[in-house]
Short mmCIF file of C-alpha atoms and ligand atoms in Angstrom, two decimals:
data_model
loop_
_atom_site.label_atom_id
_atom_site.label_comp_id
_atom_site.label_asym_id
_atom_site.label_seq_id
_atom_site.Cartn_x
_atom_site.Cartn_y
_atom_site.Cartn_z
CA MET A 1 18.69 -3.30 7.47
CA ARG A 2 16.46 -1.22 5.58
CA LYS A 3 13.42 -0.02 6.84
CA TYR A 4 11.12 1.57 4.31
CA VAL A 5 7.65 2.73 4.04
CA ILE A 6 5.74 3.79 0.34
CA MET A 7 3.37 6.67 0.11
CA GLY A 8 0.84 7.24 -3.13
CA VAL A 9 -2.77 7.86 -3.94
CA GLN A 10 -4.64 4.62 -5.10
CA GLY A 11 -3.96 2.69 -8.02
CA SER A 12 0.10 4.47 -8.01
CA GLY A 13 1.72 1.48 -7.99
CA LYS A 14 2.36 0.88 -4.21
CA GLY A 15 1.72 -2.55 -3.24
CA THR A 16 3.05 -3.88 -6.85
CA GLN A 17 6.28 -2.21 -6.49
CA ALA A 18 6.84 -2.79 -2.70
CA LYS A 19 6.38 -6.56 -3.85
CA MET A 20 9.34 -6.37 -6.05
CA LEU A 21 11.47 -4.61 -3.57
CA ARG A 22 10.62 -7.49 -1.39
CA GLU A 23 11.40 -10.35 -3.62
CA ALA A 24 14.53 -8.48 -4.84
CA TYR A 25 15.86 -7.66 -1.44
CA ASP A 26 14.56 -9.61 0.54
CA LEU A 27 12.14 -7.34 2.44
CA VAL A 28 8.87 -8.26 4.37
CA HIS A 29 6.21 -6.23 3.07
CA ILE A 30 3.29 -5.02 5.47
CA SER A 31 0.96 -3.83 4.08
CA VAL A 32 -2.64 -3.06 6.08
CA GLY A 33 -4.90 -2.79 3.77
CA ASP A 34 -3.82 -6.44 2.77
CA ILE A 35 -3.72 -7.23 6.34
CA PHE A 36 -7.41 -6.02 6.98
CA ARG A 37 -8.96 -7.79 2.85
CA TRP A 38 -7.13 -10.85 4.73
CA HIS A 39 -9.40 -10.61 8.09
CA VAL A 40 -12.44 -9.44 5.77
CA ARG A 41 -12.09 -12.56 3.75
CA GLN A 42 -11.64 -15.14 6.77
CA HIS A 43 -14.72 -13.73 8.55
CA THR A 44 -13.21 -12.48 11.67
CA LYS A 45 -14.57 -10.08 13.95
CA LEU A 46 -11.53 -7.23 12.79
CA GLY A 47 -13.15 -7.96 9.37
CA ALA A 48 -16.29 -8.15 10.33
CA GLN A 49 -16.21 -4.33 12.09
CA VAL A 50 -13.47 -3.12 8.91
CA LYS A 51 -15.94 -4.50 6.17
CA ARG A 52 -18.36 -1.95 5.91
CA ILE A 53 -16.08 1.12 5.98
CA MET A 54 -13.40 -0.13 3.56
CA ALA A 55 -16.27 -0.95 1.19
CA ALA A 56 -17.22 2.87 1.53
CA GLY A 57 -13.78 3.77 0.62
CA GLU A 58 -13.53 4.98 4.00
CA LEU A 59 -10.51 5.16 6.47
CA VAL A 60 -10.54 2.81 9.76
CA GLY A 61 -10.51 4.09 12.82
CA ASP A 62 -6.97 4.71 14.08
CA ASP A 63 -7.39 2.92 17.00
CA LEU A 64 -8.28 -0.34 14.88
CA VAL A 65 -5.40 0.95 12.64
CA GLU A 66 -2.79 1.37 15.71
CA GLU A 67 -3.40 -1.83 17.16
CA VAL A 68 -2.44 -3.91 13.51
CA VAL A 69 0.21 -2.27 12.68
CA ARG A 70 1.15 -3.13 16.52
CA ARG A 71 0.60 -6.07 16.34
CA ARG A 72 2.75 -6.52 13.17
CA MET A 73 5.55 -4.88 14.05
CA GLY A 74 5.68 -6.60 17.31
CA ILE A 75 6.04 -9.89 15.49
CA HIS A 76 9.81 -8.86 14.36
CA ASP A 77 9.69 -11.11 11.29
CA TRP A 78 12.35 -9.43 9.22
CA ASN A 79 16.49 -9.85 8.58
CA TYR A 80 16.59 -7.55 6.03
CA GLY A 81 14.08 -4.92 6.59
CA PHE A 82 10.99 -4.18 5.86
CA ILE A 83 8.32 -2.14 3.75
CA ILE A 84 5.62 -0.68 4.61
CA ASP A 85 2.38 -0.26 2.31
CA GLY A 86 -1.18 2.38 3.50
CA PHE A 87 0.33 3.02 6.26
CA PRO A 88 0.55 6.21 8.30
CA ARG A 89 -2.73 7.90 6.19
CA ASN A 90 -3.49 11.20 8.46
CA GLY A 91 -1.48 13.57 11.40
CA ARG A 92 -2.24 11.10 14.62
CA GLN A 93 -1.26 7.69 12.43
CA THR A 94 2.04 9.87 12.01
CA GLU A 95 2.58 10.61 15.34
CA PHE A 96 2.40 6.98 16.38
CA PHE A 97 4.12 5.97 13.97
CA MET A 98 7.41 8.07 14.54
CA GLU A 99 7.02 8.15 18.17
CA SER A 100 7.15 3.85 18.09
CA TYR A 101 9.22 2.76 14.67
CA ASP A 102 12.43 4.22 13.13
CA ILE A 103 12.76 4.26 9.35
CA ASP A 104 15.16 5.26 6.41
CA ALA A 105 13.30 6.35 3.58
CA VAL A 106 9.54 7.48 2.44
CA VAL A 107 9.19 6.41 -1.21
CA HIS A 108 6.72 8.84 -2.61
CA LEU A 109 5.00 7.88 -5.52
CA GLU A 110 3.16 10.86 -7.89
CA LEU A 111 0.36 10.36 -9.86
CA PRO A 112 -2.35 12.63 -11.23
CA ASP A 113 -6.05 11.82 -10.41
CA ASP A 114 -7.10 11.76 -13.70
CA GLU A 115 -4.36 8.54 -14.27
CA VAL A 116 -5.66 7.33 -11.09
CA ARG A 117 -9.23 7.16 -11.96
CA ARG A 118 -7.85 5.14 -15.64
CA ARG A 119 -6.11 2.58 -13.80
CA VAL A 120 -8.23 1.77 -10.55
CA LEU A 121 -11.30 1.42 -12.88
CA SER A 122 -9.76 -1.41 -14.39
CA ARG A 123 -7.80 -3.26 -11.55
CA ARG A 124 -8.68 -6.37 -10.63
CA LEU A 125 -7.93 -9.03 -7.39
CA CYS A 126 -7.81 -12.48 -7.36
CA SER A 127 -10.36 -13.95 -5.15
CA SER A 128 -8.28 -16.46 -4.05
CA CYS A 129 -4.55 -15.31 -3.52
CA GLY A 130 -5.30 -11.90 -3.60
CA MET A 131 -3.09 -11.17 -6.93
CA ASP A 132 -3.35 -8.45 -8.77
CA TYR A 133 -4.31 -7.27 -12.28
CA ASN A 134 -5.19 -4.70 -14.36
CA LEU A 135 -7.61 -5.36 -17.30
CA ILE A 136 -5.23 -2.34 -19.53
CA ALA A 137 -2.03 -3.14 -18.45
CA ASP A 138 -1.55 -6.50 -16.53
CA ARG A 139 -4.68 -9.01 -18.20
CA PRO A 140 -5.00 -12.71 -17.33
CA GLU A 141 -4.53 -15.03 -19.75
CA VAL A 142 -7.81 -17.14 -19.30
CA GLU A 143 -10.35 -14.29 -18.77
CA GLY A 144 -11.44 -13.62 -15.44
CA ARG A 145 -9.10 -16.22 -13.77
CA CYS A 146 -5.71 -16.06 -11.77
CA ASP A 147 -2.85 -16.98 -13.61
CA ILE A 148 -1.01 -18.21 -10.51
CA CYS A 149 -4.14 -20.65 -8.65
CA GLY A 150 -7.14 -20.25 -10.62
CA GLY A 151 -9.20 -18.36 -8.07
CA GLU A 152 -12.28 -16.34 -9.51
CA LEU A 153 -10.85 -12.51 -10.69
CA ILE A 154 -12.80 -9.92 -9.01
CA THR A 155 -13.83 -6.05 -8.35
CA ARG A 156 -12.05 -4.68 -5.22
CA ALA A 157 -15.07 -4.09 -3.63
CA ASP A 158 -13.73 -0.18 -3.15
CA ASP A 159 -12.91 0.35 -6.60
CA THR A 160 -15.98 1.94 -7.22
CA PRO A 161 -16.32 5.20 -8.84
CA GLU A 162 -18.23 6.54 -5.33
CA ALA A 163 -15.42 4.79 -3.89
CA LEU A 164 -12.30 6.20 -5.21
CA GLU A 165 -14.01 9.83 -4.92
CA SER A 166 -13.80 9.01 -1.30
CA ARG A 167 -10.43 7.98 -1.21
CA LEU A 168 -8.59 10.31 -3.51
CA SER A 169 -10.74 13.54 -1.08
CA ASP A 170 -9.30 11.72 1.98
CA TYR A 171 -5.87 11.66 0.30
CA HIS A 172 -6.03 15.13 -0.63
CA GLU A 173 -6.92 15.82 2.86
CA LYS A 174 -5.40 13.65 5.24
CA THR A 175 -2.24 11.85 4.19
CA ARG A 176 -0.68 14.62 1.68
CA PRO A 177 -0.42 16.40 4.99
CA VAL A 178 1.51 12.66 6.20
CA LEU A 179 4.27 14.04 3.70
CA GLU A 180 4.61 17.78 5.12
CA LEU A 181 5.38 15.42 8.17
CA PHE A 182 8.15 12.86 6.99
CA ARG A 183 9.42 15.68 5.22
CA ARG A 184 10.77 18.13 8.03
CA LYS A 185 11.71 14.34 9.32
CA GLU A 186 12.85 11.48 7.31
CA VAL A 187 14.03 11.54 3.75
CA VAL A 188 11.31 11.66 1.09
CA HIS A 189 12.26 10.18 -1.89
CA ASP A 190 9.30 11.87 -5.01
CA VAL A 191 8.99 8.97 -7.74
CA ASP A 192 6.76 9.89 -11.21
CA GLY A 193 4.59 6.72 -10.87
CA ARG A 194 3.48 7.32 -14.78
CA ALA A 195 6.04 5.33 -16.02
CA SER A 196 6.28 1.57 -17.00
CA VAL A 197 6.50 -0.70 -13.38
CA GLU A 198 10.35 -1.59 -14.57
CA GLU A 199 11.18 2.05 -14.79
CA VAL A 200 9.02 2.90 -11.73
CA GLN A 201 11.25 0.44 -9.89
CA SER A 202 14.38 1.48 -11.22
CA ALA A 203 13.70 4.78 -10.56
CA ILE A 204 12.96 3.65 -6.47
CA ARG A 205 16.10 1.56 -6.57
CA LYS A 206 18.55 4.38 -8.05
CA THR A 207 17.17 6.95 -5.26
CA LEU A 208 17.30 4.87 -2.74
CA GLY A 209 21.03 4.03 -3.86
CA LEU A 210 20.04 0.04 -3.63
CA PRO A 211 22.51 -2.19 -5.04
CA SER A 212 21.87 -4.77 -7.76
CA PRO A 213 19.94 -7.07 -6.63
CA ARG A 214 21.55 -10.91 -6.66
CA GLY A 215 21.34 -13.40 -9.45
P1 AMP B 301 -5.19 0.58 1.13
O1 AMP B 301 -4.88 -1.72 0.46
O2 AMP B 301 -4.41 0.66 1.54
O3 AMP B 301 -5.81 0.60 -0.24
O4 AMP B 301 -6.59 0.00 2.09
C1 AMP B 301 -7.58 -0.64 1.88
C2 AMP B 301 -8.95 0.38 2.66
O5 AMP B 301 -8.32 -0.15 3.97
C3 AMP B 301 -8.47 1.57 2.83
O6 AMP B 301 -9.86 2.84 1.81
C4 AMP B 301 -9.03 1.68 4.17
O7 AMP B 301 -10.40 1.81 4.22
C5 AMP B 301 -8.41 1.11 4.93
N1 AMP B 301 -7.34 0.89 5.37
C6 AMP B 301 -5.68 0.55 5.25
N2 AMP B 301 -5.21 1.46 5.66
C7 AMP B 301 -5.64 1.90 6.50
C8 AMP B 301 -4.61 3.26 7.35
N3 AMP B 301 -3.87 3.16 7.37
N4 AMP B 301 -5.65 3.65 7.76
C9 AMP B 301 -7.02 3.68 7.78
N5 AMP B 301 -7.59 2.88 7.36
C10 AMP B 301 -6.75 1.83 6.64
#
């Protein structure tokens, strides 16, 4: 059983790297942001509660986040382990998390703010299946359309310059201290997020001591 948390500033490649680990090692990928975005797309009551907060690039309240995490973790649908992305993001969430769950390692993807701005402002998302694209590194074959399902590509509501600045300052103020808490108790693996997607993935596998995947 492998139990990981992946952390890093917006645009550092957390989601992409977590999905690659999921595919290679049969892990369950738990992204709190993806859960919220699903609720917004489906117009659920929770979606209505978080839509405006997310669009402004602000953090959703801790009670709501903890409830979502508790419910998601309660499903226990992993045989080989999980990788959590986008949580915990502040001191209180970290305390809740450490009291409730065990993990083996924290992967921390490091990326300078200038590179974050460059990447995030060129990010696009499929409005129908949620697949990520990047107009610099990972362009779709047909402009504005998802390669997988043909859905329309949109800009995430929180990928505007204003929302990004708010998320960056939240990250430095609130999320960085989470790393310090983890460093005291857990094994934090710092990985340089500036390299290519494949290079970052192999650095993660190496530092976690993961074997080459099957097949
Ligand atoms: P992400 O995809 O991880 O960047 O998350 C998108 C948005 O969802 C964030 O900007 C927050 O509004 C909200 N969100 C996701 N995870 C959390 C969390 N752990 N705490 C508070 N808000 C969160």
